[in-house]
Short mmCIF file of C-alpha atoms in Angstrom, two decimals:
data_model
loop_
_atom_site.label_atom_id
_atom_site.label_comp_id
_atom_site.label_asym_id
_atom_site.label_seq_id
_atom_site.Cartn_x
_atom_site.Cartn_y
_atom_site.Cartn_z
CA MET A 154 76.39 -8.44 65.01
CA GLY A 155 78.07 -6.76 67.98
CA ILE A 156 75.92 -8.74 70.41
CA PHE A 157 77.58 -11.96 69.29
CA ARG A 158 81.12 -10.65 69.30
CA ARG A 159 83.58 -12.93 71.03
CA LYS A 160 84.72 -11.60 74.35
CA LYS A 161 88.38 -10.63 74.31
CA GLU A 162 90.47 -13.05 76.35
CA ALA A 163 92.22 -11.46 79.31
CA SER A 164 95.97 -11.18 78.99
CA TYR A 165 98.52 -12.60 81.39
CA VAL A 166 99.24 -9.14 82.78
CA ASP A 167 95.54 -8.44 83.43
CA LEU A 168 94.91 -11.80 85.10
CA HIS A 169 98.11 -11.67 87.15
CA ASN A 170 97.66 -8.07 88.32
CA ASN A 171 94.01 -8.64 89.21
CA ALA A 172 94.86 -11.72 91.31
CA VAL A 173 97.74 -9.92 93.04
CA ILE A 174 95.53 -6.92 93.91
CA LYS A 175 92.82 -9.18 95.34
CA TYR A 176 95.42 -11.12 97.33
CA ARG A 177 96.95 -7.99 98.82
CA ARG A 178 93.57 -6.55 99.79
CA ALA A 179 92.56 -9.79 101.50
CA ALA A 180 95.90 -10.17 103.32
CA ARG A 181 95.75 -6.57 104.57
CA THR A 182 92.53 -7.42 106.41
CA PHE A 183 94.78 -8.76 109.16
CA ILE A 184 96.22 -5.26 109.57
CA TRP A 185 92.72 -3.95 110.24
CA ALA A 186 92.07 -6.89 112.56
CA GLY A 187 95.07 -5.80 114.63
CA ILE A 188 93.90 -2.19 114.74
CA VAL A 189 90.36 -3.20 115.70
CA ASN A 190 91.87 -5.40 118.40
CA PHE A 191 93.44 -2.38 120.11
CA VAL A 192 90.40 -0.19 119.50
CA GLY A 193 88.35 -2.98 121.08
CA LEU A 194 90.21 -2.42 124.33
CA ILE A 195 89.32 1.28 124.26
CA ILE A 196 85.70 0.54 123.35
CA GLY A 197 85.45 -1.90 126.25
CA VAL A 198 86.79 0.71 128.68
CA VAL A 199 84.52 3.51 127.43
CA GLN A 200 81.45 1.27 127.42
CA HIS A 201 82.27 -0.08 130.86
CA TYR A 202 83.09 3.09 132.76
CA THR A 203 81.02 5.75 131.02
CA ILE A 204 78.14 4.43 128.90
CA GLU A 205 77.07 1.58 131.20
CA ALA A 206 78.84 2.84 134.33
CA ASN A 207 79.39 -0.72 135.56
CA ALA A 208 82.77 -0.29 137.22
CA ASP A 209 82.14 -3.31 139.45
CA GLN A 210 81.11 -5.63 136.61
CA PRO A 211 83.27 -7.59 134.13
CA ILE A 212 84.50 -5.52 131.18
CA PRO A 213 83.31 -6.52 127.66
CA PHE A 214 86.16 -6.99 125.17
CA TYR A 215 84.07 -8.24 122.27
CA PHE A 216 86.19 -6.63 119.54
CA CYS A 217 89.53 -8.00 120.74
CA PHE A 218 91.37 -11.10 119.58
CA GLY A 219 90.28 -14.32 121.27
CA LEU A 220 93.69 -14.53 122.99
CA ASN A 221 93.32 -11.04 124.43
CA ASP A 222 89.72 -11.58 125.50
CA PHE A 223 90.69 -14.82 127.23
CA LEU A 224 93.65 -13.26 129.06
CA PHE A 225 91.69 -10.17 130.11
CA SER A 226 88.82 -12.30 131.42
CA TRP A 227 91.33 -14.51 133.23
CA PHE A 228 93.06 -11.50 134.83
CA GLU A 229 89.72 -10.16 136.05
CA SER A 230 89.12 -13.39 137.95
CA PHE A 231 92.24 -12.69 140.06
CA ASN A 232 90.83 -9.43 141.46
CA MET A 233 94.21 -7.78 140.92
CA PRO A 234 94.71 -4.02 141.43
CA ILE A 235 93.01 -2.09 138.64
CA ALA A 236 96.23 -0.23 137.74
CA LEU A 237 98.11 -3.52 137.26
CA PHE A 238 95.24 -4.91 135.20
CA TRP A 239 95.30 -1.96 132.79
CA VAL A 240 99.09 -2.05 132.47
CA LEU A 241 98.99 -5.76 131.55
CA ALA A 242 95.97 -5.33 129.27
CA SER A 243 97.56 -2.40 127.42
CA LEU A 244 100.90 -4.20 126.92
CA ILE A 245 99.17 -7.33 125.62
CA ALA A 246 96.92 -5.30 123.30
CA LEU A 247 99.91 -3.38 121.92
CA ALA A 248 101.94 -6.57 121.40
CA THR A 249 99.17 -8.49 119.62
CA THR A 250 98.21 -5.46 117.54
CA ALA A 251 101.82 -4.90 116.45
CA GLY A 252 102.16 -8.61 115.63
CA ALA A 253 98.97 -8.66 113.56
CA VAL A 254 99.92 -5.49 111.65
CA LEU A 255 103.38 -6.87 110.83
CA LEU A 256 101.92 -10.20 109.69
CA GLY A 257 99.40 -8.38 107.50
CA VAL A 258 102.02 -6.08 105.97
CA TYR A 259 104.55 -8.81 105.14
CA ALA A 260 101.91 -11.34 104.06
CA ALA A 261 100.58 -8.74 101.59
CA MET A 262 104.05 -8.71 100.01
CA GLY A 263 103.51 -12.32 98.96
CA LYS A 264 105.75 -14.00 101.52
CA LYS A 265 104.45 -17.56 101.82
CA LYS A 266 105.98 -18.28 105.24
CA ILE A 267 104.40 -15.13 106.67
CA LEU A 268 101.05 -16.09 105.16
CA ILE A 269 101.31 -19.50 106.83
CA ALA A 270 102.28 -17.79 110.12
CA MET A 271 99.23 -15.51 109.81
CA ILE A 272 96.92 -18.49 109.22
CA SER A 273 98.45 -20.37 112.15
CA ALA A 274 98.20 -17.34 114.46
CA TYR A 275 94.51 -16.85 113.70
CA GLY A 276 93.88 -20.57 114.04
CA ILE A 277 95.35 -20.39 117.55
CA ASP A 278 93.21 -17.31 118.21
CA TRP A 279 90.12 -19.34 117.29
CA LEU A 280 91.13 -21.89 119.94
CA PHE A 281 91.40 -19.15 122.57
CA LEU A 282 88.02 -17.78 121.49
CA ILE A 283 86.44 -21.21 121.99
CA LEU A 284 88.22 -21.63 125.32
CA LYS A 285 87.17 -18.18 126.51
CA SER A 286 83.56 -18.68 125.36
CA THR A 287 83.44 -22.01 127.20
CA LEU A 288 84.99 -20.89 130.48
CA PHE A 289 83.47 -17.40 130.67
CA PHE A 290 80.14 -17.88 128.90
CA ALA A 291 78.20 -16.89 132.01
CA ARG A 292 79.76 -13.43 132.10
CA ASP A 293 79.32 -12.57 128.40
CA GLY A 294 76.30 -14.60 127.34
CA LEU A 295 75.10 -15.11 123.78
CA PHE A 296 75.53 -11.45 122.81
CA GLY A 297 79.29 -11.46 123.39
CA LEU A 298 79.63 -14.88 121.79
CA PHE A 299 77.81 -13.82 118.60
CA ILE A 300 79.92 -10.66 118.22
CA ASN A 301 83.17 -12.56 118.74
CA LEU A 302 82.12 -15.32 116.33
CA GLY A 303 80.91 -12.82 113.74
CA ILE A 304 84.21 -10.91 113.71
CA HIS A 305 86.26 -14.11 113.58
CA VAL A 306 84.18 -15.49 110.71
CA ILE A 307 84.62 -12.27 108.69
CA ILE A 308 88.40 -12.18 109.19
CA SER A 309 88.66 -15.92 108.48
CA PHE A 310 86.75 -15.38 105.23
CA PHE A 311 89.29 -12.82 104.04
CA ILE A 312 92.19 -15.07 105.07
CA ILE A 313 90.65 -17.86 102.96
CA VAL A 314 90.33 -15.40 100.05
CA ALA A 315 94.01 -14.46 100.51
CA VAL A 316 95.07 -18.13 100.38
CA TYR A 317 92.93 -18.72 97.28
CA GLN A 318 94.34 -15.69 95.46
CA PHE A 319 97.91 -16.57 96.51
CA TYR A 320 97.66 -19.91 94.75
CA ASN A 321 95.68 -18.32 91.94
CA VAL A 322 98.69 -16.09 91.22
CA ILE A 323 100.97 -19.15 91.20
CA ASN A 324 98.63 -21.04 88.84
CA ILE A 325 98.43 -18.07 86.47
CA GLU A 326 102.23 -17.86 86.38
CA LYS A 327 102.47 -21.59 85.63
CA ARG A 328 99.78 -21.39 82.98
CA PHE A 329 101.49 -18.57 81.10
CA LYS A 330 105.13 -19.49 81.78
CA ASP A 331 105.69 -20.69 78.18
CA ILE A 332 103.78 -17.79 76.63
CA PRO A 333 106.03 -14.79 75.86
CA THR A 334 105.04 -11.42 77.25
CA VAL A 335 104.40 -8.38 75.06
CA ALA A 336 107.83 -7.01 75.97
CA GLU A 337 109.51 -10.30 75.03
CA VAL A 338 107.69 -10.47 71.69
CA LYS A 339 108.66 -6.88 70.92
CA ALA A 340 112.30 -7.51 71.84
CA ARG A 341 112.36 -10.63 69.66
CA GLN A 342 110.88 -8.73 66.69
CA GLU A 343 113.43 -5.95 67.08
CA GLN A 344 116.23 -8.52 67.26
CA GLU A 345 114.99 -10.27 64.12
CA LYS A 346 114.68 -6.93 62.33
CA LYS A 347 118.21 -6.00 63.35
CA GLU A 348 119.59 -9.35 62.16
CA SER A 349 117.70 -9.00 58.87
CA GLU A 350 119.15 -5.53 58.29
CA GLU A 351 122.66 -6.77 59.07
CA LYS A 352 122.31 -9.61 56.56
CA GLU A 353 120.99 -7.23 53.94
CA ASN A 354 123.93 -4.87 54.48
CA GLU A 355 126.37 -7.76 54.19
CA HIS A 356 124.73 -8.88 50.95
CA GLN A 357 124.92 -5.40 49.47
CA SER A 358 128.57 -5.03 50.42
#
């Protein structure tokens, strides 16, 4: 009966393509992390100066990288001119966003060194998040901490998925390395057919 039919085994191409697609999607999460990092700066400004109208209070940068949030919080403690603060904050946000986007783009191409660099960069960002949360907990409280942790956990999850799928692709390639592809089988059959025809022609002549 059809209910007991054996499930067709996935081919090398299907398994390989599926793993590659999942890897690329997961690696590209870092591109979105970079974009959200810059948008986080804008959100912090809008929330601070318009929605809450707390121009004299610390600015929330919950959606930024831990490095950015730490540096911005540190700059605020210096009471520097507001224009200088925004110049520095904008340059840092642009630099870290550009770096994250580039890492995400090249990591999605399957470059192992870039993937390692992306993992290392976000590992360092976790350290800055912990440092910032420790030194500036009083200004942000549990609300800011939970948002920062939540975003970092989500991005870290996708980085772990990217690493898993990267090695999954390698394992699939190793597993099927001795199994000929459809194109190779077809080429071999055509070659054998050609050789058979040549022998037959020689025999007839």
